[in-house]
């Protein structure tokens, strides 16, 4: 046991001495990850701006000059969600027909006189909507919206009748007109003020995380794998003679690998702790969250360290080790949504991603950061992954396998 402790201490000391050599590569990889995150944020989160020429042009011919109709006009011309996609123009009927014939308007809405009061009293005077000959799916959608608005106003008739009955039964019929004006105003606003009537839900491809958070989480795992290139570049594995010599003196292959695992883990732990501390100092996360992230990263770092160790044991040539680590990092990042969000990938690809170590590393970080998820399950899974790769490393070394 004493020899094992000495060997472990030597591995840690060797790794710490190599830290200055790893800093330039680490900085470069962090820059690469940030560029990917910022680029993805620019692509996925920016809302497309609707140009005036892309707006739907609608002509409105209004013969109703009532107070309620004036209110409806003001609401329509000031509601942001309408003005962003529809260009409404109030005009004379003759001019509207000319523009419609020239296909310069998608539709013309002709509102008869007293239409609002007729709807409220049950007469339901129809509103005439005329479409251009080249109108596409927008026409069908617009017609459905208009019909829905009219039907909604018509359903308000029950409220109007209730006002009449209530005030007449209480001998206050002289207040009916004022009550109807207030009620009609509320109905008009309910129908036309879409922002308050509908609940807006923004759906993004990155799920519960925003784009920047999503790519930072994925980028952390990509960084951890790519950082393994530094580890294999500046550290040497054991020669066969050294392995045999250590076994003879009582430090078996399993203990040797545990010592090497500790050395790789310490390097990862130092860099990750510094990065999280920097993020905390920048005010992006609080101290409590930083502490939780550091603790939750322990199984993640152990699993990625075991993978790097296995590659070092499996392949003796450094160029081969670098290539395997690079392709493993890129492949796992792709199938787990590190480059293209998981929701935008085919199910076959995401199905493969769920069988990769990177998937559970990402899930672990997300679960801790979001404060929900299967933290225990991910921790146990990552521990199992670490054990599997340690066993594979043992088997390869025991068999003397070198590529």
GROMACS .gro file of C-alpha atoms in nm:
model
  403
    1UNK     CA    1   0.000   0.000   0.000
    2UNK     CA    2   0.290   0.234   0.077
    3UNK     CA    3   0.435   0.180  -0.271
    4UNK     CA    4   0.091   0.249  -0.420
    5UNK     CA    5   0.066   0.575  -0.226
    6UNK     CA    6   0.413   0.680  -0.340
    7UNK     CA    7   0.332   0.595  -0.702
    8UNK     CA    8   0.006   0.792  -0.685
    9UNK     CA    9   0.186   1.091  -0.535
   10UNK     CA   10   0.447   1.075  -0.812
   11UNK     CA   11   0.174   1.064  -1.080
   12UNK     CA   12   0.001   1.366  -0.928
   13UNK     CA   13   0.332   1.552  -0.898
   14UNK     CA   14   0.416   1.470  -1.261
   15UNK     CA   15   0.075   1.597  -1.375
   16UNK     CA   16   0.105   1.920  -1.177
   17UNK     CA   17   0.448   1.984  -1.329
   18UNK     CA   18   0.295   1.944  -1.675
   19UNK     CA   19   0.021   2.201  -1.604
   20UNK     CA   20   0.206   2.506  -1.745
   21UNK     CA   21   0.256   2.323  -2.074
   22UNK     CA   22  -0.118   2.253  -2.094
   23UNK     CA   23  -0.236   2.611  -2.043
   24UNK     CA   24  -0.191   2.735  -2.406
   25UNK     CA   25  -0.380   2.436  -2.545
   26UNK     CA   26  -0.654   2.476  -2.285
   27UNK     CA   27  -0.699   2.844  -2.371
   28UNK     CA   28  -0.721   2.762  -2.741
   29UNK     CA   29  -0.985   2.495  -2.680
   30UNK     CA   30  -1.188   2.729  -2.459
   31UNK     CA   31  -1.183   2.988  -2.738
   32UNK     CA   32  -1.300   2.725  -2.990
   33UNK     CA   33  -1.589   2.622  -2.763
   34UNK     CA   34  -1.692   2.985  -2.703
   35UNK     CA   35  -1.685   3.059  -3.076
   36UNK     CA   36  -1.913   2.761  -3.139
   37UNK     CA   37  -2.152   2.876  -2.863
   38UNK     CA   38  -2.161   3.237  -2.981
   39UNK     CA   39  -2.206   3.135  -3.344
   40UNK     CA   40  -2.492   2.902  -3.256
   41UNK     CA   41  -2.656   3.175  -3.048
   42UNK     CA   42  -2.643   3.409  -3.344
   43UNK     CA   43  -2.795   3.149  -3.575
   44UNK     CA   44  -3.062   2.999  -3.351
   45UNK     CA   45  -3.176   3.282  -3.127
   46UNK     CA   46  -3.199   3.580  -3.360
   47UNK     CA   47  -3.553   3.648  -3.470
   48UNK     CA   48  -3.592   3.705  -3.842
   49UNK     CA   49  -3.690   4.062  -3.917
   50UNK     CA   50  -3.997   4.094  -4.133
   51UNK     CA   51  -3.937   4.342  -4.412
   52UNK     CA   52  -4.222   4.569  -4.522
   53UNK     CA   53  -4.233   4.394  -4.858
   54UNK     CA   54  -4.295   4.061  -4.679
   55UNK     CA   55  -4.594   4.191  -4.485
   56UNK     CA   56  -4.944   4.093  -4.592
   57UNK     CA   57  -5.121   4.395  -4.743
   58UNK     CA   58  -5.484   4.427  -4.642
   59UNK     CA   59  -5.722   4.700  -4.756
   60UNK     CA   60  -6.006   4.801  -4.523
   61UNK     CA   61  -6.322   4.978  -4.639
   62UNK     CA   62  -6.515   5.088  -4.332
   63UNK     CA   63  -6.864   5.238  -4.347
   64UNK     CA   64  -6.921   5.203  -3.972
   65UNK     CA   65  -6.835   5.530  -3.797
   66UNK     CA   66  -6.954   5.429  -3.450
   67UNK     CA   67  -6.751   5.484  -3.135
   68UNK     CA   68  -6.689   5.110  -3.099
   69UNK     CA   69  -6.553   5.087  -3.452
   70UNK     CA   70  -6.317   5.378  -3.389
   71UNK     CA   71  -6.188   5.191  -3.086
   72UNK     CA   72  -6.141   4.878  -3.295
   73UNK     CA   73  -5.942   5.076  -3.556
   74UNK     CA   74  -5.709   5.218  -3.293
   75UNK     CA   75  -5.645   4.875  -3.147
   76UNK     CA   76  -5.578   4.717  -3.487
   77UNK     CA   77  -5.334   4.985  -3.596
   78UNK     CA   78  -5.141   4.988  -3.266
   79UNK     CA   79  -5.116   4.619  -3.181
   80UNK     CA   80  -4.753   4.515  -3.234
   81UNK     CA   81  -4.817   4.153  -3.332
   82UNK     CA   82  -5.053   4.274  -3.607
   83UNK     CA   83  -4.841   4.559  -3.742
   84UNK     CA   84  -4.532   4.334  -3.758
   85UNK     CA   85  -4.693   4.100  -4.011
   86UNK     CA   86  -4.990   4.285  -4.165
   87UNK     CA   87  -5.000   4.619  -4.343
   88UNK     CA   88  -5.351   4.759  -4.292
   89UNK     CA   89  -5.468   5.048  -4.509
   90UNK     CA   90  -5.808   5.216  -4.473
   91UNK     CA   91  -5.936   5.339  -4.810
   92UNK     CA   92  -6.234   5.395  -5.035
   93UNK     CA   93  -6.403   5.088  -5.184
   94UNK     CA   94  -6.329   5.185  -5.546
   95UNK     CA   95  -5.958   5.227  -5.476
   96UNK     CA   96  -5.952   4.901  -5.284
   97UNK     CA   97  -6.105   4.711  -5.578
   98UNK     CA   98  -5.847   4.858  -5.815
   99UNK     CA   99  -5.555   4.751  -5.594
  100UNK     CA  100  -5.709   4.408  -5.544
  101UNK     CA  101  -5.742   4.364  -5.919
  102UNK     CA  102  -5.376   4.460  -5.961
  103UNK     CA  103  -5.278   4.203  -5.693
  104UNK     CA  104  -5.129   4.479  -5.480
  105UNK     CA  105  -5.358   4.375  -5.194
  106UNK     CA  106  -5.402   4.021  -5.069
  107UNK     CA  107  -5.753   4.095  -4.945
  108UNK     CA  108  -6.006   4.370  -4.896
  109UNK     CA  109  -6.232   4.383  -4.590
  110UNK     CA  110  -6.558   4.572  -4.639
  111UNK     CA  111  -6.724   4.664  -4.309
  112UNK     CA  112  -7.088   4.771  -4.346
  113UNK     CA  113  -7.250   5.049  -4.146
  114UNK     CA  114  -7.363   4.966  -3.789
  115UNK     CA  115  -7.185   4.627  -3.808
  116UNK     CA  116  -7.069   4.632  -3.445
  117UNK     CA  117  -7.407   4.721  -3.301
  118UNK     CA  118  -7.578   4.468  -3.531
  119UNK     CA  119  -7.348   4.190  -3.410
  120UNK     CA  120  -7.413   4.280  -3.049
  121UNK     CA  121  -7.791   4.294  -3.091
  122UNK     CA  122  -7.807   3.964  -3.278
  123UNK     CA  123  -7.856   4.083  -3.633
  124UNK     CA  124  -7.506   3.965  -3.733
  125UNK     CA  125  -7.454   4.174  -4.043
  126UNK     CA  126  -7.184   3.993  -4.246
  127UNK     CA  127  -6.845   4.150  -4.312
  128UNK     CA  128  -6.743   4.109  -4.676
  129UNK     CA  129  -6.388   3.978  -4.732
  130UNK     CA  130  -6.262   3.969  -5.090
  131UNK     CA  131  -5.935   3.800  -5.187
  132UNK     CA  132  -5.709   3.852  -5.484
  133UNK     CA  133  -5.687   3.584  -5.749
  134UNK     CA  134  -5.328   3.501  -5.650
  135UNK     CA  135  -5.394   3.472  -5.277
  136UNK     CA  136  -5.228   3.165  -5.125
  137UNK     CA  137  -5.244   2.999  -4.786
  138UNK     CA  138  -5.239   3.342  -4.619
  139UNK     CA  139  -5.589   3.402  -4.748
  140UNK     CA  140  -5.723   3.084  -4.591
  141UNK     CA  141  -5.553   3.160  -4.259
  142UNK     CA  142  -5.677   3.520  -4.261
  143UNK     CA  143  -6.034   3.409  -4.337
  144UNK     CA  144  -6.030   3.168  -4.043
  145UNK     CA  145  -5.904   3.442  -3.810
  146UNK     CA  146  -6.169   3.686  -3.928
  147UNK     CA  147  -6.446   3.429  -3.895
  148UNK     CA  148  -6.326   3.343  -3.544
  149UNK     CA  149  -6.337   3.710  -3.444
  150UNK     CA  150  -6.691   3.751  -3.576
  151UNK     CA  151  -6.807   3.432  -3.403
  152UNK     CA  152  -6.650   3.547  -3.080
  153UNK     CA  153  -6.835   3.878  -3.099
  154UNK     CA  154  -7.156   3.696  -3.179
  155UNK     CA  155  -7.115   3.479  -2.869
  156UNK     CA  156  -7.107   3.799  -2.664
  157UNK     CA  157  -7.477   3.849  -2.738
  158UNK     CA  158  -7.566   3.649  -2.428
  159UNK     CA  159  -7.386   3.908  -2.218
  160UNK     CA  160  -7.573   4.188  -2.391
  161UNK     CA  161  -7.911   4.025  -2.324
  162UNK     CA  162  -7.813   3.974  -1.960
  163UNK     CA  163  -7.748   4.347  -1.925
  164UNK     CA  164  -8.096   4.426  -2.058
  165UNK     CA  165  -8.260   4.174  -1.825
  166UNK     CA  166  -8.059   4.283  -1.518
  167UNK     CA  167  -8.123   4.656  -1.552
  168UNK     CA  168  -8.491   4.613  -1.649
  169UNK     CA  169  -8.560   4.385  -1.354
  170UNK     CA  170  -8.402   4.643  -1.121
  171UNK     CA  171  -8.589   4.934  -1.282
  172UNK     CA  172  -8.268   5.100  -1.398
  173UNK     CA  173  -8.328   5.091  -1.774
  174UNK     CA  174  -8.191   5.444  -1.815
  175UNK     CA  175  -7.841   5.309  -1.737
  176UNK     CA  176  -7.854   5.037  -2.002
  177UNK     CA  177  -7.678   5.236  -2.275
  178UNK     CA  178  -7.380   5.322  -2.056
  179UNK     CA  179  -7.351   4.961  -1.940
  180UNK     CA  180  -7.365   4.836  -2.299
  181UNK     CA  181  -7.092   5.078  -2.405
  182UNK     CA  182  -6.863   4.952  -2.127
  183UNK     CA  183  -6.940   4.589  -2.206
  184UNK     CA  184  -6.898   4.633  -2.581
  185UNK     CA  185  -6.566   4.806  -2.526
  186UNK     CA  186  -6.448   4.511  -2.321
  187UNK     CA  187  -6.563   4.264  -2.587
  188UNK     CA  188  -6.385   4.458  -2.860
  189UNK     CA  189  -6.061   4.466  -2.662
  190UNK     CA  190  -6.087   4.096  -2.580
  191UNK     CA  191  -6.119   4.005  -2.948
  192UNK     CA  192  -5.862   4.243  -3.091
  193UNK     CA  193  -5.597   4.273  -2.820
  194UNK     CA  194  -5.427   3.947  -2.912
  195UNK     CA  195  -5.131   3.997  -2.674
  196UNK     CA  196  -5.358   3.980  -2.368
  197UNK     CA  197  -5.592   3.713  -2.507
  198UNK     CA  198  -5.332   3.459  -2.620
  199UNK     CA  199  -5.050   3.314  -2.414
  200UNK     CA  200  -4.722   3.342  -2.601
  201UNK     CA  201  -4.486   3.047  -2.575
  202UNK     CA  202  -4.147   3.057  -2.738
  203UNK     CA  203  -4.021   2.716  -2.843
  204UNK     CA  204  -3.648   2.677  -2.902
  205UNK     CA  205  -3.453   2.382  -3.029
  206UNK     CA  206  -3.234   2.380  -2.720
  207UNK     CA  207  -3.516   2.286  -2.483
  208UNK     CA  208  -3.515   2.417  -2.125
  209UNK     CA  209  -3.179   2.592  -2.167
  210UNK     CA  210  -3.134   2.902  -2.377
  211UNK     CA  211  -2.897   2.878  -2.674
  212UNK     CA  212  -2.592   3.014  -2.493
  213UNK     CA  213  -2.643   2.792  -2.188
  214UNK     CA  214  -2.704   2.487  -2.405
  215UNK     CA  215  -2.383   2.528  -2.602
  216UNK     CA  216  -2.182   2.612  -2.293
  217UNK     CA  217  -2.292   2.283  -2.132
  218UNK     CA  218  -2.218   2.087  -2.450
  219UNK     CA  219  -1.897   2.284  -2.495
  220UNK     CA  220  -1.773   2.185  -2.149
  221UNK     CA  221  -1.790   1.817  -2.241
  222UNK     CA  222  -1.630   1.882  -2.580
  223UNK     CA  223  -1.352   2.074  -2.402
  224UNK     CA  224  -1.293   1.787  -2.158
  225UNK     CA  225  -1.241   1.537  -2.438
  226UNK     CA  226  -1.026   1.767  -2.650
  227UNK     CA  227  -0.822   1.856  -2.342
  228UNK     CA  228  -0.730   1.489  -2.324
  229UNK     CA  229  -0.511   1.553  -2.629
  230UNK     CA  230  -0.293   1.771  -2.404
  231UNK     CA  231  -0.273   1.494  -2.149
  232UNK     CA  232  -0.150   1.229  -2.392
  233UNK     CA  233   0.086   1.476  -2.561
  234UNK     CA  234   0.277   1.585  -2.249
  235UNK     CA  235   0.259   1.268  -2.037
  236UNK     CA  236   0.420   0.930  -2.094
  237UNK     CA  237   0.266   0.592  -2.031
  238UNK     CA  238   0.448   0.311  -1.854
  239UNK     CA  239   0.684   0.095  -2.052
  240UNK     CA  240   0.634  -0.277  -2.037
  241UNK     CA  241   0.944  -0.325  -1.824
  242UNK     CA  242   0.824  -0.068  -1.570
  243UNK     CA  243   0.482  -0.235  -1.548
  244UNK     CA  244   0.639  -0.573  -1.481
  245UNK     CA  245   0.884  -0.426  -1.229
  246UNK     CA  246   0.604  -0.256  -1.036
  247UNK     CA  247   0.403  -0.578  -1.035
  248UNK     CA  248   0.701  -0.768  -0.891
  249UNK     CA  249   0.741  -0.510  -0.612
  250UNK     CA  250   0.375  -0.543  -0.514
  251UNK     CA  251   0.203  -0.269  -0.712
  252UNK     CA  252  -0.025  -0.455  -0.950
  253UNK     CA  253  -0.167  -0.339  -1.281
  254UNK     CA  254  -0.493  -0.228  -1.121
  255UNK     CA  255  -0.317  -0.005  -0.871
  256UNK     CA  256  -0.090   0.134  -1.142
  257UNK     CA  257  -0.395   0.239  -1.343
  258UNK     CA  258  -0.560   0.394  -1.039
  259UNK     CA  259  -0.244   0.601  -0.982
  260UNK     CA  260  -0.241   0.715  -1.344
  261UNK     CA  261  -0.613   0.791  -1.326
  262UNK     CA  262  -0.550   1.014  -1.025
  263UNK     CA  263  -0.280   1.202  -1.216
  264UNK     CA  264  -0.508   1.270  -1.514
  265UNK     CA  265  -0.800   1.357  -1.285
  266UNK     CA  266  -0.598   1.615  -1.088
  267UNK     CA  267  -0.514   1.805  -1.407
  268UNK     CA  268  -0.879   1.814  -1.511
  269UNK     CA  269  -0.990   1.912  -1.160
  270UNK     CA  270  -0.750   2.207  -1.145
  271UNK     CA  271  -0.857   2.350  -1.481
  272UNK     CA  272  -1.231   2.295  -1.424
  273UNK     CA  273  -1.216   2.451  -1.076
  274UNK     CA  274  -1.034   2.756  -1.210
  275UNK     CA  275  -1.286   2.797  -1.495
  276UNK     CA  276  -1.589   2.764  -1.266
  277UNK     CA  277  -1.431   3.007  -1.017
  278UNK     CA  278  -1.376   3.255  -1.301
  279UNK     CA  279  -1.738   3.224  -1.411
  280UNK     CA  280  -1.849   3.278  -1.052
  281UNK     CA  281  -1.621   3.581  -1.015
  282UNK     CA  282  -1.773   3.725  -1.333
  283UNK     CA  283  -2.116   3.715  -1.169
  284UNK     CA  284  -2.269   3.457  -1.406
  285UNK     CA  285  -2.335   3.207  -1.125
  286UNK     CA  286  -2.340   3.239  -0.747
  287UNK     CA  287  -2.100   3.071  -0.505
  288UNK     CA  288  -2.351   2.802  -0.409
  289UNK     CA  289  -2.402   2.704  -0.774
  290UNK     CA  290  -2.025   2.706  -0.832
  291UNK     CA  291  -1.977   2.470  -0.538
  292UNK     CA  292  -2.250   2.236  -0.666
  293UNK     CA  293  -2.101   2.234  -1.015
  294UNK     CA  294  -1.754   2.151  -0.886
  295UNK     CA  295  -1.889   1.857  -0.683
  296UNK     CA  296  -2.107   1.732  -0.969
  297UNK     CA  297  -1.809   1.744  -1.205
  298UNK     CA  298  -1.617   1.482  -1.002
  299UNK     CA  299  -1.790   1.179  -1.163
  300UNK     CA  300  -1.772   1.352  -1.502
  301UNK     CA  301  -1.396   1.411  -1.470
  302UNK     CA  302  -1.334   1.058  -1.343
  303UNK     CA  303  -1.517   0.906  -1.639
  304UNK     CA  304  -1.341   1.120  -1.901
  305UNK     CA  305  -1.007   1.053  -1.728
  306UNK     CA  306  -1.069   0.677  -1.747
  307UNK     CA  307  -1.143   0.708  -2.120
  308UNK     CA  308  -0.821   0.900  -2.181
  309UNK     CA  309  -0.629   0.641  -1.980
  310UNK     CA  310  -0.782   0.357  -2.179
  311UNK     CA  311  -0.681   0.521  -2.508
  312UNK     CA  312  -0.325   0.563  -2.378
  313UNK     CA  313  -0.313   0.196  -2.281
  314UNK     CA  314  -0.475   0.076  -2.602
  315UNK     CA  315  -0.264   0.278  -2.845
  316UNK     CA  316   0.109   0.334  -2.795
  317UNK     CA  317   0.161   0.583  -3.080
  318UNK     CA  318   0.089   0.943  -2.969
  319UNK     CA  319  -0.043   1.045  -3.309
  320UNK     CA  320  -0.287   0.757  -3.296
  321UNK     CA  321  -0.395   0.858  -2.944
  322UNK     CA  322  -0.456   1.216  -3.055
  323UNK     CA  323  -0.660   1.107  -3.358
  324UNK     CA  324  -0.876   0.868  -3.155
  325UNK     CA  325  -0.948   1.132  -2.888
  326UNK     CA  326  -1.031   1.393  -3.151
  327UNK     CA  327  -1.271   1.171  -3.346
  328UNK     CA  328  -1.430   1.040  -3.025
  329UNK     CA  329  -1.489   1.400  -2.910
  330UNK     CA  330  -1.635   1.516  -3.243
  331UNK     CA  331  -1.852   1.206  -3.288
  332UNK     CA  332  -1.999   1.226  -2.939
  333UNK     CA  333  -2.058   1.599  -2.966
  334UNK     CA  334  -2.250   1.546  -3.290
  335UNK     CA  335  -2.475   1.258  -3.178
  336UNK     CA  336  -2.552   1.429  -2.842
  337UNK     CA  337  -2.647   1.762  -3.003
  338UNK     CA  338  -2.327   1.948  -2.927
  339UNK     CA  339  -2.313   2.097  -3.277
  340UNK     CA  340  -2.675   2.072  -3.394
  341UNK     CA  341  -2.942   2.075  -3.117
  342UNK     CA  342  -3.074   1.731  -3.032
  343UNK     CA  343  -3.431   1.825  -3.129
  344UNK     CA  344  -3.314   1.899  -3.483
  345UNK     CA  345  -3.133   1.566  -3.530
  346UNK     CA  346  -3.286   1.244  -3.667
  347UNK     CA  347  -3.406   1.001  -3.400
  348UNK     CA  348  -3.157   0.741  -3.518
  349UNK     CA  349  -2.870   0.979  -3.442
  350UNK     CA  350  -3.002   1.085  -3.100
  351UNK     CA  351  -3.064   0.718  -3.022
  352UNK     CA  352  -2.694   0.648  -3.074
  353UNK     CA  353  -2.605   0.951  -2.864
  354UNK     CA  354  -2.779   0.804  -2.558
  355UNK     CA  355  -2.526   0.520  -2.555
  356UNK     CA  356  -2.223   0.750  -2.536
  357UNK     CA  357  -2.044   0.864  -2.216
  358UNK     CA  358  -2.075   1.227  -2.330
  359UNK     CA  359  -2.455   1.205  -2.311
  360UNK     CA  360  -2.452   1.131  -1.937
  361UNK     CA  361  -2.185   1.394  -1.878
  362UNK     CA  362  -2.406   1.656  -2.042
  363UNK     CA  363  -2.713   1.534  -1.853
  364UNK     CA  364  -2.522   1.554  -1.525
  365UNK     CA  365  -2.419   1.916  -1.580
  366UNK     CA  366  -2.766   2.015  -1.701
  367UNK     CA  367  -2.936   1.846  -1.405
  368UNK     CA  368  -2.721   2.031  -1.151
  369UNK     CA  369  -2.743   2.366  -1.332
  370UNK     CA  370  -3.121   2.348  -1.379
  371UNK     CA  371  -3.176   2.216  -1.028
  372UNK     CA  372  -3.377   1.921  -1.157
  373UNK     CA  373  -3.307   1.590  -1.319
  374UNK     CA  374  -3.159   1.252  -1.237
  375UNK     CA  375  -2.838   1.361  -1.066
  376UNK     CA  376  -2.803   1.036  -0.871
  377UNK     CA  377  -2.876   0.824  -1.177
  378UNK     CA  378  -2.623   1.014  -1.387
  379UNK     CA  379  -2.363   0.990  -1.110
  380UNK     CA  380  -2.407   0.614  -1.081
  381UNK     CA  381  -2.396   0.577  -1.460
  382UNK     CA  382  -2.076   0.780  -1.486
  383UNK     CA  383  -1.922   0.574  -1.206
  384UNK     CA  384  -2.012   0.260  -1.400
  385UNK     CA  385  -1.854   0.406  -1.715
  386UNK     CA  386  -1.536   0.480  -1.518
  387UNK     CA  387  -1.528   0.124  -1.386
  388UNK     CA  388  -1.583  -0.024  -1.733
  389UNK     CA  389  -1.297   0.170  -1.890
  390UNK     CA  390  -1.067   0.091  -1.597
  391UNK     CA  391  -1.142  -0.279  -1.643
  392UNK     CA  392  -1.076  -0.246  -2.017
  393UNK     CA  393  -0.745  -0.075  -1.944
  394UNK     CA  394  -0.653  -0.356  -1.704
  395UNK     CA  395  -0.743  -0.624  -1.958
  396UNK     CA  396  -0.544  -0.454  -2.237
  397UNK     CA  397  -0.237  -0.413  -2.016
  398UNK     CA  398  -0.265  -0.768  -1.882
  399UNK     CA  399  -0.279  -0.902  -2.235
  400UNK     CA  400   0.013  -0.681  -2.340
  401UNK     CA  401  -0.202  -0.537  -2.620
  402UNK     CA  402  -0.049  -0.251  -2.817
  403UNK     CA  403  -0.171  -0.103  -3.145
   0.00000   0.00000   0.00000
